[in-house]
Coordinates of C-alpha atoms and ligand atoms in Angstrom, one line a residue:
Chain U
M1 CA 0.0 -0.1 -0.1
T2 CA 1.1 3.4 -0.8
T3 CA -1.5 5.5 1.1
N4 CA 1.0 6.9 3.8
A5 CA 1.1 10.9 3.5
T6 CA 4.3 11.0 5.2
E7 CA 5.9 9.3 2.4
L8 CA 5.5 12.3 -0.1
P9 CA 7.2 15.6 0.1
V10 CA 5.2 18.5 1.3
F11 CA 2.8 19.9 -1.5
P12 CA 3.4 21.6 -3.9
W13 CA 5.7 19.2 -5.6
H14 CA 8.2 20.7 -8.2
R15 CA 8.8 20.2 -11.9
G16 CA 12.3 19.0 -12.5
C17 CA 12.0 20.5 -15.9
P18 CA 9.4 23.2 -17.1
M19 CA 8.2 20.7 -19.6
A20 CA 7.7 17.8 -17.4
P21 CA 5.4 17.3 -14.6
P22 CA 6.5 16.6 -10.7
D23 CA 7.4 13.0 -10.5
Q24 CA 5.0 12.6 -7.9
Y25 CA 2.2 13.3 -10.1
A26 CA 2.4 10.0 -12.1
E27 CA 3.5 8.0 -9.0
V28 CA 0.3 9.0 -7.2
R29 CA -1.9 8.7 -10.2
E30 CA -0.8 5.3 -11.3
S31 CA -0.9 4.0 -7.6
D32 CA -3.9 2.3 -5.9
A33 CA -4.4 5.5 -4.1
P34 CA -4.9 8.2 -6.9
V35 CA -6.7 10.5 -4.5
R36 CA -4.2 11.2 -1.7
K37 CA -4.2 13.1 1.5
V38 CA -0.9 15.1 1.6
P39 CA 0.7 17.7 3.7
L40 CA 0.7 21.2 2.3
A41 CA 3.6 23.7 2.8
T42 CA 1.2 25.9 4.8
G43 CA 0.9 23.3 7.5
R44 CA -2.5 22.1 6.5
T45 CA -3.5 18.8 4.7
A46 CA -5.6 18.4 1.5
W47 CA -6.6 15.8 -0.8
V48 CA -4.7 15.8 -4.3
V49 CA -6.7 14.4 -7.0
T50 CA -4.6 13.1 -10.0
R51 CA -6.9 11.3 -12.4
Y52 CA -8.3 12.8 -15.3
D53 CA -11.9 11.4 -14.7
L54 CA -11.8 12.3 -11.0
I55 CA -10.6 15.8 -11.5
K56 CA -13.3 16.5 -14.0
Q57 CA -15.9 14.8 -11.9
V58 CA -15.1 17.1 -8.9
L59 CA -14.9 20.2 -11.0
A60 CA -18.4 19.3 -12.1
D61 CA -19.8 18.6 -8.7
P62 CA -21.8 21.4 -7.1
R63 CA -20.7 20.2 -3.7
S64 CA -17.2 21.4 -4.4
S65 CA -17.0 25.0 -3.6
S66 CA -14.6 27.7 -4.9
A67 CA -15.1 29.7 -1.6
R68 CA -11.5 31.2 -1.3
A69 CA -12.5 33.1 1.8
H70 CA -13.5 30.0 3.6
E71 CA -11.3 29.2 6.3
G72 CA -10.6 25.5 5.2
F73 CA -9.7 26.5 1.7
P74 CA -6.6 24.3 0.9
Y75 CA -4.0 27.2 0.2
Y76 CA -0.6 25.5 -0.1
I77 CA 1.3 28.7 -0.4
E78 CA 0.9 31.8 1.8
I79 CA -1.5 34.3 0.0
P80 CA -2.0 38.0 1.0
E81 CA -5.4 38.1 2.9
Q82 CA -6.8 40.5 0.6
F83 CA -6.6 38.0 -2.4
K84 CA -8.7 35.7 -0.4
T85 CA -11.5 38.0 0.4
D86 CA -11.5 40.4 -2.6
C87 CA -11.0 37.9 -5.1
S88 CA -14.3 38.5 -7.2
F89 CA -16.0 35.5 -8.8
I90 CA -13.3 33.2 -9.1
G91 CA -13.6 32.7 -5.4
W92 CA -17.3 32.4 -5.4
D93 CA -20.1 29.7 -5.9
P94 CA -23.5 29.9 -7.5
P95 CA -25.9 31.9 -7.3
E96 CA -23.5 34.8 -6.9
H97 CA -21.0 33.3 -9.4
T98 CA -23.3 32.7 -12.0
V99 CA -24.9 36.4 -11.8
H100 CA -21.5 38.1 -11.8
R101 CA -19.7 35.8 -14.3
R102 CA -22.6 36.4 -16.8
M103 CA -22.2 40.2 -16.1
A104 CA -18.6 40.0 -17.3
A105 CA -19.3 37.4 -20.1
L106 CA -22.0 39.5 -21.6
S107 CA -20.0 42.8 -21.4
G108 CA -18.6 42.1 -24.7
A109 CA -15.1 40.9 -24.7
F110 CA -14.8 37.2 -24.1
T111 CA -17.1 35.3 -26.5
K112 CA -15.5 34.0 -29.9
K113 CA -17.1 36.7 -32.2
R114 CA -15.9 39.4 -30.0
V115 CA -12.4 38.0 -29.9
L116 CA -12.4 37.5 -33.6
D117 CA -13.1 41.2 -33.9
M118 CA -10.1 41.9 -31.7
R119 CA -7.6 39.8 -33.8
P120 CA -6.5 42.6 -36.0
R121 CA -5.5 44.7 -33.1
M122 CA -3.8 41.5 -31.4
Q123 CA -1.8 41.1 -34.5
E124 CA -0.7 44.7 -34.3
I125 CA 0.4 44.4 -30.9
V126 CA 2.5 41.3 -31.6
D127 CA 4.0 42.8 -34.5
E128 CA 5.1 46.0 -32.5
C129 CA 6.7 43.9 -29.9
I130 CA 8.8 41.8 -32.4
D131 CA 9.7 45.1 -33.9
T132 CA 11.2 46.2 -30.8
M133 CA 13.1 43.0 -30.4
L134 CA 14.5 43.3 -33.8
E135 CA 15.6 46.8 -33.1
L136 CA 17.2 45.9 -29.7
G137 CA 19.2 43.2 -31.5
P138 CA 20.1 39.8 -29.8
P139 CA 20.2 38.8 -27.2
V140 CA 16.8 39.7 -25.9
D141 CA 14.8 38.7 -23.0
L142 CA 11.7 37.2 -24.5
V143 CA 9.9 37.4 -21.3
G144 CA 10.1 41.1 -20.9
E145 CA 9.9 42.1 -24.6
L146 CA 7.1 39.8 -25.6
A147 CA 5.8 37.2 -23.2
L148 CA 4.7 39.9 -20.7
K149 CA 4.1 42.6 -23.1
V150 CA 1.8 41.1 -25.5
P151 CA -0.9 40.0 -23.0
L152 CA -0.5 43.2 -20.9
T153 CA -1.2 45.4 -23.9
I154 CA -4.2 43.3 -25.0
M155 CA -5.6 43.4 -21.5
C156 CA -5.0 47.2 -21.1
G157 CA -6.7 47.6 -24.5
I158 CA -9.8 45.6 -23.4
L159 CA -10.2 47.1 -20.1
G160 CA -9.6 50.7 -21.4
I161 CA -6.4 51.5 -19.7
P162 CA -4.8 54.5 -21.4
N163 CA -1.6 53.7 -23.4
K164 CA 0.3 56.4 -21.1
D165 CA -0.2 54.1 -18.1
Q166 CA 1.0 51.0 -19.6
A167 CA 4.6 51.6 -18.8
F168 CA 3.6 52.0 -15.1
L169 CA 1.6 48.9 -15.1
H170 CA 4.4 47.0 -16.9
S171 CA 7.1 48.2 -14.2
C172 CA 4.6 46.9 -11.4
T173 CA 4.1 43.7 -13.2
E174 CA 7.8 43.1 -13.5
I175 CA 8.2 43.7 -9.8
L176 CA 5.3 41.3 -9.2
F177 CA 6.2 38.6 -11.6
G178 CA 9.8 39.5 -12.5
G179 CA 11.5 37.5 -9.8
G180 CA 14.2 40.1 -8.9
S181 CA 12.2 41.9 -6.3
S182 CA 11.9 41.7 -2.5
A183 CA 8.6 40.8 -0.4
T184 CA 8.4 44.6 0.5
Q185 CA 8.8 45.8 -3.1
R186 CA 6.0 43.3 -4.1
A187 CA 3.7 44.5 -1.4
E188 CA 4.2 48.0 -2.4
A189 CA 3.6 47.2 -6.0
I190 CA 0.3 45.3 -5.0
E191 CA -0.8 48.6 -3.1
R192 CA 0.1 50.9 -6.1
V193 CA -1.7 48.7 -8.6
G194 CA -4.8 48.7 -6.2
R195 CA -4.8 52.5 -5.9
Y196 CA -4.4 52.8 -9.8
L197 CA -7.1 50.6 -10.3
E198 CA -9.3 52.4 -8.0
E199 CA -8.7 55.7 -9.7
L200 CA -9.3 54.0 -13.1
V201 CA -12.7 52.8 -12.1
I202 CA -13.7 56.1 -10.6
S203 CA -12.7 57.8 -13.9
K204 CA -14.7 55.1 -15.8
E205 CA -17.8 55.7 -13.5
N206 CA -17.6 59.6 -14.5
D207 CA -16.4 59.4 -18.0
P208 CA -17.3 56.1 -19.6
G209 CA -15.8 55.0 -22.8
E210 CA -16.1 52.1 -25.1
D211 CA -14.0 49.8 -23.0
L212 CA -15.1 46.7 -21.0
I213 CA -14.9 48.4 -17.3
S214 CA -17.2 51.2 -18.7
R215 CA -19.5 48.7 -20.2
M216 CA -19.6 46.6 -16.9
I217 CA -20.2 49.4 -14.8
K218 CA -23.3 50.4 -16.9
K219 CA -24.6 47.0 -16.8
Y220 CA -24.3 46.7 -13.1
R221 CA -25.9 50.2 -12.6
D222 CA -28.7 49.4 -14.9
Q223 CA -29.5 46.4 -12.7
D224 CA -29.1 48.6 -9.4
M225 CA -26.0 46.3 -8.5
Y226 CA -23.2 48.5 -8.7
D227 CA -20.3 48.5 -6.0
R228 CA -17.1 50.2 -6.6
R229 CA -15.1 47.9 -4.5
E230 CA -16.3 45.0 -6.4
M231 CA -15.7 46.6 -9.7
C232 CA -12.0 47.1 -8.4
N233 CA -11.8 43.4 -7.5
L234 CA -13.2 42.3 -10.8
T235 CA -10.9 44.5 -12.7
R236 CA -7.9 43.2 -10.9
L237 CA -9.1 39.5 -11.4
L238 CA -9.2 40.2 -15.1
M239 CA -5.9 41.9 -15.2
N240 CA -4.1 39.1 -13.0
G241 CA -6.1 36.2 -14.7
G242 CA -5.4 37.7 -18.1
H243 CA -1.7 38.2 -17.8
E244 CA 0.5 36.0 -15.7
T245 CA -1.0 32.8 -17.4
S246 CA -0.5 33.9 -20.8
T247 CA 3.0 35.0 -20.2
A248 CA 4.0 31.7 -19.1
M249 CA 2.3 30.1 -22.1
I250 CA 4.1 32.2 -24.5
A251 CA 7.6 31.9 -22.9
I252 CA 7.5 28.2 -22.2
G253 CA 5.5 27.5 -25.2
V254 CA 8.4 29.0 -27.5
M255 CA 10.8 27.2 -25.4
T256 CA 9.0 23.9 -26.0
L257 CA 8.8 24.3 -29.7
L258 CA 12.5 25.3 -29.9
E259 CA 13.4 22.0 -27.9
H260 CA 11.4 20.0 -30.5
P261 CA 13.2 21.2 -33.7
E262 CA 11.7 18.8 -36.2
Q263 CA 8.2 19.8 -35.1
L264 CA 9.0 23.5 -35.2
E265 CA 10.2 23.0 -38.7
R266 CA 6.8 21.4 -39.7
L267 CA 4.9 24.1 -38.0
K268 CA 7.0 26.9 -39.9
A269 CA 6.1 25.1 -43.0
N270 CA 2.4 24.8 -42.4
P271 CA 1.0 27.5 -40.3
Q272 CA -2.4 25.9 -40.3
L273 CA -1.1 23.5 -37.7
V274 CA -0.7 26.4 -35.4
P275 CA -4.2 26.0 -33.7
G276 CA -3.6 22.4 -33.1
A277 CA -0.1 23.1 -31.6
V278 CA -1.5 25.8 -29.3
E279 CA -3.7 23.2 -27.8
E280 CA -1.0 20.7 -27.4
L281 CA 1.3 23.2 -25.8
L282 CA -1.5 24.1 -23.4
R283 CA -1.9 20.3 -22.6
Y284 CA 1.7 19.7 -22.3
L285 CA 2.6 22.7 -20.0
S286 CA -0.6 23.3 -18.0
P287 CA 0.7 26.6 -16.5
G288 CA -2.5 26.9 -14.4
D289 CA -2.0 23.6 -13.0
L290 CA -2.4 24.7 -9.4
A291 CA -5.2 27.1 -10.0
T292 CA -7.9 24.5 -9.3
S293 CA -8.4 24.0 -5.7
R294 CA -11.9 23.1 -4.0
I295 CA -13.5 22.8 -0.7
A296 CA -16.0 20.0 0.0
M297 CA -19.2 21.5 1.1
E298 CA -20.8 18.1 1.9
D299 CA -19.3 14.6 2.5
M300 CA -18.5 13.5 -1.3
Q301 CA -17.2 10.3 -2.8
V302 CA -14.0 10.8 -4.9
G303 CA -13.0 7.5 -6.6
D304 CA -12.2 5.1 -3.3
V305 CA -12.1 8.0 -1.0
L306 CA -14.9 9.6 1.1
V307 CA -13.9 13.4 1.3
R308 CA -15.4 14.9 4.4
K309 CA -17.3 18.1 4.6
G310 CA -14.8 21.0 5.1
E311 CA -12.0 19.1 3.5
G312 CA -9.7 20.7 0.7
L313 CA -9.3 19.1 -2.7
I314 CA -6.3 20.2 -4.8
L315 CA -7.0 19.2 -8.7
V316 CA -3.9 19.0 -10.4
G317 CA -4.5 19.7 -14.0
M318 CA -1.2 18.8 -15.3
S319 CA -1.6 15.3 -14.0
A320 CA -4.8 15.0 -15.6
N321 CA -3.4 16.3 -18.8
R322 CA -0.7 13.6 -18.8
D323 CA -3.3 10.7 -17.8
P324 CA -2.5 7.8 -20.3
R325 CA -6.1 6.8 -19.8
V326 CA -7.1 9.7 -21.7
F327 CA -3.9 10.6 -23.8
E328 CA -2.1 8.1 -25.6
D329 CA 1.7 8.4 -24.9
P330 CA 1.0 11.4 -22.9
D331 CA 4.6 12.5 -22.1
T332 CA 5.4 13.0 -25.8
F333 CA 4.6 16.4 -27.3
D334 CA 3.0 16.0 -30.6
L335 CA 1.6 19.0 -32.1
E336 CA -0.5 17.0 -34.5
R337 CA -2.1 15.0 -31.7
G338 CA -5.4 16.9 -32.3
D339 CA -6.8 16.9 -28.9
R340 CA -8.8 19.6 -27.2
N341 CA -10.1 18.0 -24.1
H342 CA -7.3 18.9 -21.8
L343 CA -8.0 20.7 -18.7
A344 CA -5.4 23.6 -19.0
F345 CA -8.4 26.0 -18.7
G346 CA -10.3 24.1 -16.2
H347 CA -13.7 22.7 -16.6
G348 CA -17.2 23.5 -15.3
L349 CA -18.6 26.8 -14.2
H350 CA -15.1 28.5 -13.6
H351 CA -13.9 27.1 -17.0
C352 CA -11.7 30.1 -17.9
I353 CA -13.5 33.1 -19.2
G354 CA -10.4 34.3 -21.1
S355 CA -9.8 31.0 -23.0
D356 CA -10.5 32.5 -26.3
I357 CA -8.5 35.5 -25.8
A358 CA -5.6 33.3 -24.7
R359 CA -5.8 30.7 -27.7
T360 CA -5.9 33.6 -30.0
E361 CA -3.0 35.4 -28.5
L362 CA -1.0 32.2 -28.6
E363 CA -1.8 31.5 -32.1
I364 CA -0.7 34.9 -33.3
V365 CA 2.4 34.9 -31.3
M366 CA 3.4 31.4 -32.5
T367 CA 2.8 32.2 -36.2
T368 CA 4.5 35.8 -36.2
L369 CA 7.3 35.0 -34.2
F370 CA 8.7 32.1 -36.1
R371 CA 7.8 33.7 -39.3
R372 CA 9.6 37.1 -38.6
I373 CA 12.7 35.4 -36.7
P374 CA 12.9 32.1 -38.3
D375 CA 16.3 31.5 -36.7
L376 CA 15.2 32.1 -33.1
R377 CA 17.1 30.0 -30.4
L378 CA 17.5 30.1 -26.8
A379 CA 20.6 32.0 -25.7
K380 CA 20.7 30.2 -22.5
H381 CA 20.0 26.4 -21.9
W382 CA 16.6 26.0 -20.1
S383 CA 18.2 24.3 -17.2
E384 CA 20.1 27.5 -16.5
L385 CA 16.7 29.6 -16.2
R386 CA 15.1 30.4 -13.0
Y387 CA 11.5 29.4 -12.8
K388 CA 8.3 30.1 -10.8
D389 CA 7.9 26.7 -9.6
G390 CA 5.2 25.7 -7.0
N391 CA 3.3 28.9 -7.5
V392 CA -0.3 29.1 -8.4
M393 CA 1.0 29.9 -11.9
Y394 CA 4.0 28.2 -13.3
G395 CA 6.5 30.4 -15.3
V396 CA 9.9 31.5 -16.1
Y397 CA 11.3 34.8 -15.0
E398 CA 13.8 35.5 -17.8
M399 CA 14.5 33.8 -21.0
P400 CA 17.2 35.3 -23.3
V401 CA 16.9 34.5 -26.9
T402 CA 19.0 35.2 -29.8
W403 CA 18.9 34.6 -33.7
Chain D
M1 CA -36.1 8.4 -21.4
A2 CA -36.7 10.2 -24.6
T3 CA -35.3 9.3 -28.0
V4 CA -33.2 12.0 -29.5
T5 CA -31.7 12.0 -33.1
Y6 CA -28.4 13.8 -33.7
R7 CA -27.6 14.5 -37.3
Q8 CA -24.1 15.3 -38.4
P9 CA -23.5 18.0 -41.1
D10 CA -22.4 15.0 -43.5
G11 CA -25.8 13.3 -42.9
T12 CA -24.6 10.6 -40.5
V13 CA -27.3 10.0 -37.9
T14 CA -27.2 8.7 -34.3
V15 CA -30.3 7.8 -32.4
L16 CA -30.1 7.7 -28.6
D17 CA -32.3 7.0 -25.7
V18 CA -31.4 9.7 -23.4
P19 CA -32.6 9.6 -19.6
A20 CA -35.1 12.3 -18.5
G21 CA -33.1 14.7 -16.2
S22 CA -30.0 14.5 -18.5
T23 CA -29.6 17.3 -21.2
V24 CA -29.4 17.1 -25.0
M25 CA -25.7 18.1 -24.6
R26 CA -24.8 15.6 -22.1
G27 CA -26.6 12.9 -24.1
A28 CA -24.2 13.4 -27.0
L29 CA -21.1 13.7 -24.7
T30 CA -21.7 10.5 -22.8
N31 CA -22.5 8.4 -25.9
G32 CA -19.5 9.6 -27.9
V33 CA -21.5 11.6 -30.4
E34 CA -19.1 13.9 -32.3
G35 CA -19.6 17.6 -33.0
I36 CA -20.5 18.8 -29.4
E37 CA -17.6 20.1 -27.2
G38 CA -19.2 21.2 -24.0
E39 CA -16.1 22.8 -22.7
C40 CA -17.9 24.4 -19.7
G41 CA -19.7 21.2 -18.7
G42 CA -23.1 22.5 -19.3
D43 CA -23.1 25.7 -17.4
G44 CA -24.1 28.0 -20.4
I45 CA -20.9 29.9 -20.7
C46 CA -18.8 28.4 -23.5
A47 CA -21.3 28.1 -26.4
T48 CA -19.7 25.0 -27.7
C49 CA -22.7 22.8 -27.3
H50 CA -24.6 24.7 -30.2
V51 CA -27.3 22.6 -32.1
Y52 CA -29.9 23.3 -34.7
V53 CA -33.3 21.9 -33.7
D54 CA -35.1 20.5 -36.5
H55 CA -38.1 18.8 -34.7
S56 CA -39.4 19.1 -31.2
P57 CA -42.6 17.4 -30.1
V58 CA -43.3 20.1 -27.5
P59 CA -42.3 23.8 -27.1
L60 CA -38.7 24.0 -25.8
P61 CA -37.7 26.5 -22.9
E62 CA -37.3 30.0 -23.8
I63 CA -34.0 31.4 -24.9
D64 CA -33.0 33.6 -21.9
E65 CA -30.5 36.7 -22.4
N66 CA -27.6 34.7 -21.6
E67 CA -28.3 32.0 -24.0
G68 CA -29.3 34.5 -26.6
E69 CA -25.9 36.5 -26.2
L70 CA -23.9 33.3 -26.5
L71 CA -25.9 32.2 -29.6
D72 CA -24.9 35.4 -31.2
C73 CA -21.2 34.4 -30.9
T74 CA -21.2 30.9 -31.9
S75 CA -18.6 29.5 -34.2
S76 CA -21.1 28.4 -36.9
P77 CA -23.9 30.9 -37.8
R78 CA -26.8 31.2 -35.6
K79 CA -30.1 30.3 -37.1
P80 CA -33.7 30.8 -35.9
N81 CA -33.5 27.2 -34.7
S82 CA -30.2 27.5 -33.0
R83 CA -30.0 26.4 -29.2
L84 CA -27.3 25.6 -26.8
S85 CA -27.8 22.0 -26.1
C86 CA -27.0 22.1 -22.4
Q87 CA -29.9 24.5 -21.9
L88 CA -32.2 21.8 -23.2
P89 CA -33.3 19.4 -20.4
V90 CA -34.4 16.1 -21.4
T91 CA -38.1 15.1 -20.3
E92 CA -40.1 12.2 -21.3
E93 CA -42.2 14.6 -23.4
L94 CA -39.1 15.6 -25.5
D95 CA -39.2 12.0 -27.2
S96 CA -38.5 12.2 -30.9
L97 CA -36.3 15.3 -30.8
V98 CA -34.2 15.8 -33.8
V99 CA -31.2 18.1 -33.6
T100 CA -28.6 18.8 -36.5
L101 CA -25.0 19.6 -35.3
P102 CA -23.1 22.6 -36.7
A103 CA -20.0 22.2 -38.9
T104 CA -17.9 23.8 -36.0
Q105 CA -18.0 24.6 -32.4
V106 CA -14.9 26.3 -31.8
Ligands
HEM1 C1 -2.9 30.5 -21.2 C2 -3.5 31.3 -20.6 C3 -4.6 31.1 -19.4 C4 -4.6 29.8 -18.7 C5 -3.7 28.5 -18.7 C6 -5.7 30.1 -17.8 C7 -6.2 29.1 -16.8 C8 -7.3 29.3 -16.1 C9 -7.8 28.2 -15.1 C10 -7.2 26.9 -15.1 C11 -9.0 28.6 -14.5 C12 -9.9 27.9 -13.7 C13 -9.8 28.4 -12.1 C14 -10.6 27.6 -11.4 O1 -11.4 26.6 -11.8 O2 -10.8 27.8 -10.1 C15 -9.2 29.9 -15.1 C16 -10.2 30.9 -14.7 C17 -10.1 32.2 -15.1 N1 -9.5 32.9 -15.8 FE1 -8.0 32.0 -17.0 N2 -6.2 31.4 -17.9 C18 -5.7 31.8 -19.1 C19 -6.0 33.1 -19.7 C20 -6.9 33.9 -19.0 C21 -7.1 35.3 -19.6 C22 -6.5 35.6 -20.8 C23 -8.2 35.9 -18.8 C24 -8.7 37.3 -18.9 C25 -9.0 37.8 -20.1 C26 -8.3 35.0 -17.9 C27 -9.2 35.1 -16.9 C28 -9.8 34.2 -16.0 C29 -10.8 34.3 -15.1 C30 -11.6 35.7 -14.7 C31 -11.0 33.1 -14.5 C32 -12.3 32.9 -13.6 C33 -13.4 32.2 -14.1 C34 -14.6 31.9 -13.2 O3 -14.3 31.8 -11.9 O4 -15.8 31.8 -13.5 N3 -7.8 33.8 -18.1 N4 -8.0 30.2 -15.9
FES2 S1 -21.8 23.3 -22.6 FE1 -20.8 25.3 -22.5 S2 -22.7 26.4 -23.1 FE2 -23.4 24.5 -23.1

């Protein structure tokens, strides 16, 4: 039997390589106890669920709650208190979740057709970033010049954040996600962004534009439901949700393609393979792997385990995405695999609201980057880079490239 | 139980007995009928469960604002008989429902 929690290291477990899951995922998933109680780095314990079918089942089960402010929520790293209470609808359950998610979803930025309308602007943004890379000349940090900038600029455009403020936000983001900063600097940056977003929301209240925040304010006011603080929280959720994840995918996505040169050549020769390649990159890399945690609101059976009311569940998406019961030869990167049923965007009612934005961004970046800089390569081997490992979002701090 | 017919754009037909309490979307997914993605698991947020209703024995539930907006944004064109199949609960009365799947969902 391998059910003893003390045999496993404290969770979160670590990737040995950005392109491979922590060894413990397969070890637990393929054992006779794929739902396992483990100690967390925060001193709590929680159930880690590793099989695709069980993860999907829990994500679709109304008894599993996203209440991030709940005292039993299975945090595995320390999170600022404000992120628990002021997290907007990602941390809520129906009926509140449904009401507010729909307010956002119907304010016209997330559906397929709206994203299609934004495509030309996204292409311009990607081209501008690559122009700058070419002007700077190699070596260039791909994270700073492309992976951070593209999603930030796109999200600013959607939210109606003026161009002149993007440099300020970019510098805060670099402090927050850039890796070279102290805890105090990060706390200050959170504070500054918070104040900025509040001023932004107030300015949209007084002088609405064509942007998402203005449209959401109007929608909430029309229904007599407007609350400034909640609007600030929602804006922050969209900013953060729309940024760090996509940054990670662009950077380690490019890395993965560069590490598979034969497949990359095929991709360059056949740009119509790009949408499928993006799906495979999402499956293979699963950067939001640790973003899906829940708390049981009732006793619930998960596989062989009876999870008790109040216990936490951590649904490791990258393990599901490498489950051999669902994906043949799951640890092989195959850009022509042709599967979209991965859980990189979650599943069920919290399924990523920005998934079409993210997919489109990634498609444009992968097509344009390798067309414009066909000789792109890593200036440092991946093993020499620093990673955000064991964080809610996986990622790389810097990735120098040359050509 | 109700008999639901799913027609593919290429003419292939699958006829299923779907239990009452399920949805037209879930019936297709659990039986491996191609052409419905159901990314959000049936919560009316992803619009990847679009179908065209060719025949219904009884009037279907009204299209609410949410479904209406999502149907405006589907990958294949919206038609007067477009619905999100996760918003169509299966009842005994729905026996002999016929839907056609669109060419694309994403
Ligand atoms: C490749 C990029 C992305 C990945 C891997 C990703 C991943 C995820 C995952 C796994 C969830 C589910 C969380 C849960 O179940 O608790 C989620 C939810 C969410 N994502 Fe994304 N995301 C990405 C891009 C984006 C973008 C571009 C936006 C905004 C424009 C965004 C905004 C959100 C929001 C607001 C939620 C909460 C949805 C809800 O609770 O109903 N994400 N994302
Ligand atoms: S399954 Fe997502 S809207 Fe129907």
